Amino acid sequence: MKQFLLRYAVAAGVLCLIGLQEASAQAVRLMGMITDADTRTGLPGVTVWNKRSNMGAISGETGRYYIEALPGDTIEFSSISYVRTAYVAPGISATRNVEMKRHIMGLQGINIRGRIYKQDSLAIREEYERYFGYKRPGALDVLKTLPSNPITALTYLVPSKARKRREKFGEQLKYWEEEKHIDYRYNPDLVAKITKLESPELDSFMLAYRPPYNFLLNATEYDLLLFIKQSYERWQKQRGELRKDSSN
């Protein structure tokens, strides 16, 4: 019992020391816009990763990002079909815009800017595996860990902003992985080939009839083509009814 209490006291002391060290370190706030280097448009769903703290964030719908770091931390940016890029955090909070270049693959002397969704998706899954499957530790985890590692068990009991950030980051990773899977299969080239639509009508149609992730996960190519065909028929019918109402 005395040995356990001693280990408990040492663990508490270590936690206090860590807390003091973190409080003394002056974090900086980094933000900005992530864009495609060619089109200059904002890139949503880019993983923004602090390589020291092993914490990350995801860029928003317009490509804007926000992350905290310590001066000297390496901030890395990665996204499917784009070349990774990084910069070192400065000594003060700052706005830093980032341009990302697409992967370029050579094929018989011809440069092709293409999607390598499957390879990149597997790589991201492997790199951030613990965040994809992250679960908040419960009482059973505390009881199992306490005898062998009281320091870790105590961290489970203390409310942690870092743990909340891990949970949120894991949720964001899953969301953007699903969105990119949809974009990969339900792409403008395929939809335009079937519907013969052109922008801006093509964009409106694809947004209105965007298929759910669970459907595409198990759908064959035939299922997807049939979905697009039937959706386009409904689209034409609705447009016909709108024209009829407006004429009346």
GROMACS .gro file of C-alpha atoms in nm:
model
  248
    1MET     CA    1   0.000   0.000   0.000
    2LYS     CA    2   0.282   0.239   0.091
    3GLN     CA    3   0.450   0.163  -0.239
    4PHE     CA    4   0.128   0.237  -0.428
    5LEU     CA    5   0.080   0.568  -0.243
    6LEU     CA    6   0.439   0.660  -0.319
    7ARG     CA    7   0.390   0.588  -0.689
    8TYR     CA    8   0.064   0.786  -0.680
    9ALA     CA    9   0.241   1.086  -0.523
   10VAL     CA   10   0.522   1.068  -0.780
   11ALA     CA   11   0.269   1.051  -1.060
   12ALA     CA   12   0.082   1.353  -0.927
   13GLY     CA   13   0.408   1.543  -0.898
   14VAL     CA   14   0.503   1.460  -1.255
   15LEU     CA   15   0.162   1.577  -1.379
   16CYS     CA   16   0.200   1.906  -1.193
   17LEU     CA   17   0.548   1.952  -1.340
   18ILE     CA   18   0.421   1.884  -1.691
   19GLY     CA   19   0.138   2.131  -1.635
   20LEU     CA   20   0.381   2.400  -1.519
   21GLN     CA   21   0.606   2.339  -1.821
   22GLU     CA   22   0.315   2.364  -2.062
   23ALA     CA   23   0.189   2.679  -1.894
   24SER     CA   24   0.533   2.842  -1.918
   25ALA     CA   25   0.559   2.764  -2.292
   26GLN     CA   26   0.409   3.045  -2.498
   27ALA     CA   27   0.183   2.898  -2.765
   28VAL     CA   28   0.128   3.084  -3.090
   29ARG     CA   29  -0.183   3.084  -3.305
   30LEU     CA   30  -0.138   3.010  -3.674
   31MET     CA   31  -0.409   3.063  -3.931
   32GLY     CA   32  -0.457   3.132  -4.299
   33MET     CA   33  -0.591   3.002  -4.628
   34ILE     CA   34  -0.490   2.680  -4.804
   35THR     CA   35  -0.530   2.700  -5.181
   36ASP     CA   36  -0.463   2.499  -5.496
   37ALA     CA   37  -0.141   2.635  -5.646
   38ASP     CA   38  -0.288   2.630  -5.999
   39THR     CA   39  -0.647   2.743  -5.954
   40ARG     CA   40  -0.595   2.959  -5.640
   41THR     CA   41  -0.919   2.820  -5.498
   42GLY     CA   42  -0.953   2.721  -5.134
   43LEU     CA   43  -0.896   2.356  -5.042
   44PRO     CA   44  -1.130   2.204  -4.782
   45GLY     CA   45  -1.043   1.892  -4.586
   46VAL     CA   46  -0.665   1.945  -4.578
   47THR     CA   47  -0.498   1.782  -4.275
   48VAL     CA   48  -0.295   2.037  -4.077
   49TRP     CA   49  -0.053   1.849  -3.850
   50ASN     CA   50   0.175   1.965  -3.566
   51LYS     CA   51   0.461   1.711  -3.582
   52ARG     CA   52   0.586   1.785  -3.229
   53SER     CA   53   0.258   1.764  -3.038
   54ASN     CA   54   0.103   1.505  -3.271
   55MET     CA   55  -0.213   1.715  -3.283
   56GLY     CA   56  -0.396   1.834  -3.590
   57ALA     CA   57  -0.685   2.019  -3.748
   58ILE     CA   58  -0.877   2.014  -4.076
   59SER     CA   59  -0.920   2.309  -4.310
   60GLY     CA   60  -1.278   2.433  -4.347
   61GLU     CA   61  -1.509   2.453  -4.646
   62THR     CA   62  -1.331   2.761  -4.786
   63GLY     CA   63  -0.979   2.631  -4.715
   64ARG     CA   64  -0.921   2.829  -4.396
   65TYR     CA   65  -0.726   2.664  -4.114
   66TYR     CA   66  -0.636   2.736  -3.752
   67ILE     CA   67  -0.389   2.555  -3.526
   68GLU     CA   68  -0.190   2.623  -3.209
   69ALA     CA   69   0.182   2.552  -3.183
   70LEU     CA   70   0.501   2.641  -3.002
   71PRO     CA   71   0.772   2.844  -3.177
   72GLY     CA   72   0.985   2.608  -3.384
   73ASP     CA   73   0.715   2.342  -3.431
   74THR     CA   74   0.685   2.193  -3.780
   75ILE     CA   75   0.336   2.234  -3.926
   76GLU     CA   76   0.265   1.991  -4.210
   77PHE     CA   77  -0.016   2.007  -4.467
   78SER     CA   78  -0.139   1.696  -4.650
   79SER     CA   79  -0.435   1.611  -4.872
   80ILE     CA   80  -0.531   1.343  -5.120
   81SER     CA   81  -0.372   1.400  -5.464
   82TYR     CA   82  -0.158   1.690  -5.338
   83VAL     CA   83   0.212   1.712  -5.254
   84ARG     CA   84   0.279   1.754  -4.883
   85THR     CA   85   0.416   2.086  -4.767
   86ALA     CA   86   0.528   2.224  -4.432
   87TYR     CA   87   0.663   2.529  -4.253
   88VAL     CA   88   0.817   2.607  -3.913
   89ALA     CA   89   0.602   2.798  -3.664
   90PRO     CA   90   0.734   3.151  -3.597
   91GLY     CA   91   0.787   3.306  -3.255
   92ILE     CA   92   0.460   3.501  -3.265
   93SER     CA   93   0.102   3.437  -3.375
   94ALA     CA   94   0.075   3.490  -3.748
   95THR     CA   95  -0.132   3.448  -4.064
   96ARG     CA   96   0.031   3.216  -4.315
   97ASN     CA   97  -0.132   3.121  -4.644
   98VAL     CA   98  -0.030   2.790  -4.800
   99GLU     CA   99  -0.036   2.684  -5.165
  100MET     CA  100  -0.046   2.312  -5.243
  101LYS     CA  101   0.062   2.154  -5.572
  102ARG     CA  102  -0.103   1.850  -5.725
  103HIS     CA  103   0.085   1.524  -5.771
  104ILE     CA  104   0.222   1.500  -6.126
  105MET     CA  105   0.263   1.151  -6.272
  106GLY     CA  106   0.463   1.086  -6.587
  107LEU     CA  107   0.316   0.855  -6.850
  108GLN     CA  108   0.508   0.798  -7.175
  109GLY     CA  109   0.642   1.151  -7.179
  110ILE     CA  110   0.305   1.307  -7.097
  111ASN     CA  111   0.248   1.480  -6.766
  112ILE     CA  112  -0.085   1.387  -6.614
  113ARG     CA  113  -0.236   1.557  -6.312
  114GLY     CA  114  -0.452   1.281  -6.175
  115ARG     CA  115  -0.614   1.144  -5.867
  116ILE     CA  116  -0.439   0.874  -5.667
  117TYR     CA  117  -0.721   0.852  -5.417
  118LYS     CA  118  -0.680   0.492  -5.305
  119GLN     CA  119  -0.307   0.511  -5.235
  120ASP     CA  120  -0.332   0.844  -5.054
  121SER     CA  121  -0.636   0.733  -4.857
  122LEU     CA  122  -0.458   0.422  -4.732
  123ALA     CA  123  -0.153   0.628  -4.641
  124ILE     CA  124  -0.361   0.877  -4.441
  125ARG     CA  125  -0.545   0.591  -4.268
  126GLU     CA  126  -0.214   0.435  -4.168
  127GLU     CA  127  -0.058   0.761  -4.051
  128TYR     CA  128  -0.355   0.875  -3.844
  129GLU     CA  129  -0.483   0.533  -3.744
  130ARG     CA  130  -0.503   0.609  -3.373
  131TYR     CA  131  -0.718   0.916  -3.444
  132PHE     CA  132  -0.958   0.737  -3.678
  133GLY     CA  133  -1.030   0.481  -3.404
  134TYR     CA  134  -0.988   0.710  -3.103
  135LYS     CA  135  -1.224   0.648  -2.810
  136ARG     CA  136  -1.250   0.841  -2.486
  137PRO     CA  137  -1.103   0.636  -2.196
  138GLY     CA  138  -1.366   0.514  -1.949
  139ALA     CA  139  -1.367   0.391  -1.590
  140LEU     CA  140  -1.264   0.039  -1.696
  141ASP     CA  141  -0.958   0.181  -1.873
  142VAL     CA  142  -0.859   0.365  -1.554
  143LEU     CA  143  -0.892   0.051  -1.338
  144LYS     CA  144  -0.693  -0.160  -1.584
  145THR     CA  145  -0.414   0.095  -1.621
  146LEU     CA  146  -0.380   0.217  -1.259
  147PRO     CA  147  -0.179  -0.078  -1.112
  148SER     CA  148   0.083  -0.084  -1.390
  149ASN     CA  149   0.093   0.281  -1.497
  150PRO     CA  150  -0.062   0.527  -1.247
  151ILE     CA  151   0.059   0.829  -1.442
  152THR     CA  152  -0.140   0.730  -1.750
  153ALA     CA  153  -0.441   0.637  -1.534
  154LEU     CA  154  -0.438   0.980  -1.369
  155THR     CA  155  -0.438   1.154  -1.706
  156TYR     CA  156  -0.759   0.965  -1.785
  157LEU     CA  157  -0.924   1.121  -1.479
  158VAL     CA  158  -0.813   1.478  -1.548
  159PRO     CA  159  -1.027   1.673  -1.797
  160SER     CA  160  -0.802   1.736  -2.096
  161LYS     CA  161  -0.833   1.984  -2.381
  162ALA     CA  162  -0.586   1.772  -2.575
  163ARG     CA  163  -0.817   1.469  -2.546
  164LYS     CA  164  -1.113   1.672  -2.671
  165ARG     CA  165  -0.903   1.794  -2.963
  166ARG     CA  166  -0.812   1.434  -3.048
  167GLU     CA  167  -1.179   1.336  -3.050
  168LYS     CA  168  -1.271   1.631  -3.271
  169PHE     CA  169  -0.979   1.568  -3.505
  170GLY     CA  170  -1.081   1.203  -3.541
  171GLU     CA  171  -1.437   1.305  -3.628
  172GLN     CA  172  -1.310   1.556  -3.885
  173LEU     CA  173  -1.082   1.296  -4.044
  174LYS     CA  174  -1.370   1.053  -4.087
  175TYR     CA  175  -1.597   1.322  -4.231
  176TRP     CA  176  -1.347   1.442  -4.492
  177GLU     CA  177  -1.245   1.088  -4.583
  178GLU     CA  178  -1.609   1.017  -4.665
  179GLU     CA  179  -1.645   1.342  -4.862
  180LYS     CA  180  -1.334   1.269  -5.068
  181HIS     CA  181  -1.455   0.917  -5.140
  182ILE     CA  182  -1.780   1.063  -5.274
  183ASP     CA  183  -1.589   1.318  -5.486
  184TYR     CA  184  -1.365   1.042  -5.623
  185ARG     CA  185  -1.651   0.826  -5.752
  186TYR     CA  186  -1.920   1.089  -5.816
  187ASN     CA  187  -1.704   1.320  -6.026
  188PRO     CA  188  -1.799   1.587  -6.285
  189ASP     CA  189  -1.652   1.395  -6.580
  190LEU     CA  190  -1.869   1.089  -6.512
  191VAL     CA  191  -2.187   1.288  -6.441
  192ALA     CA  192  -2.142   1.512  -6.747
  193LYS     CA  193  -2.091   1.207  -6.969
  194ILE     CA  194  -2.428   1.064  -6.863
  195THR     CA  195  -2.636   1.381  -6.832
  196LYS     CA  196  -2.468   1.597  -7.101
  197LEU     CA  197  -2.499   1.889  -6.856
  198GLU     CA  198  -2.247   2.171  -6.841
  199SER     CA  199  -2.165   2.418  -6.565
  200PRO     CA  200  -2.337   2.590  -6.394
  201GLU     CA  201  -2.627   2.344  -6.440
  202LEU     CA  202  -2.391   2.051  -6.386
  203ASP     CA  203  -2.277   2.194  -6.052
  204SER     CA  204  -2.636   2.251  -5.939
  205PHE     CA  205  -2.740   1.900  -6.036
  206MET     CA  206  -2.444   1.734  -5.862
  207LEU     CA  207  -2.508   1.928  -5.543
  208ALA     CA  208  -2.882   1.851  -5.544
  209TYR     CA  209  -2.832   1.477  -5.605
  210ARG     CA  210  -2.506   1.410  -5.422
  211PRO     CA  211  -2.514   1.040  -5.319
  212PRO     CA  212  -2.455   0.940  -4.955
  213TYR     CA  213  -2.127   0.779  -4.850
  214ASN     CA  214  -2.293   0.457  -4.728
  215PHE     CA  215  -2.449   0.405  -5.071
  216LEU     CA  216  -2.119   0.450  -5.259
  217LEU     CA  217  -1.933   0.229  -5.016
  218ASN     CA  218  -2.111  -0.081  -5.148
  219ALA     CA  219  -2.241   0.040  -5.487
  220THR     CA  220  -2.108  -0.115  -5.806
  221GLU     CA  221  -2.032   0.096  -6.112
  222TYR     CA  222  -2.367  -0.009  -6.255
  223ASP     CA  223  -2.545   0.100  -5.935
  224LEU     CA  224  -2.380   0.442  -5.955
  225LEU     CA  225  -2.462   0.490  -6.324
  226LEU     CA  226  -2.824   0.392  -6.259
  227PHE     CA  227  -2.840   0.635  -5.966
  228ILE     CA  228  -2.715   0.922  -6.183
  229LYS     CA  229  -2.954   0.832  -6.468
  230GLN     CA  230  -3.259   0.815  -6.240
  231SER     CA  231  -3.158   1.133  -6.058
  232TYR     CA  232  -3.125   1.314  -6.391
  233GLU     CA  233  -3.473   1.200  -6.493
  234ARG     CA  234  -3.611   1.348  -6.169
  235TRP     CA  235  -3.411   1.664  -6.234
  236GLN     CA  236  -3.563   1.703  -6.581
  237LYS     CA  237  -3.912   1.638  -6.447
  238GLN     CA  238  -3.875   1.903  -6.177
  239ARG     CA  239  -3.742   2.155  -6.427
  240GLY     CA  240  -4.038   2.084  -6.657
  241GLU     CA  241  -4.283   2.140  -6.372
  242LEU     CA  242  -4.111   2.468  -6.276
  243ARG     CA  243  -4.132   2.594  -6.635
  244LYS     CA  244  -4.501   2.497  -6.648
  245ASP     CA  245  -4.576   2.683  -6.322
  246SER     CA  246  -4.386   2.993  -6.434
  247SER     CA  247  -4.570   3.003  -6.766
  248ASN     CA  248  -4.904   2.994  -6.583
   0.00000   0.00000   0.00000
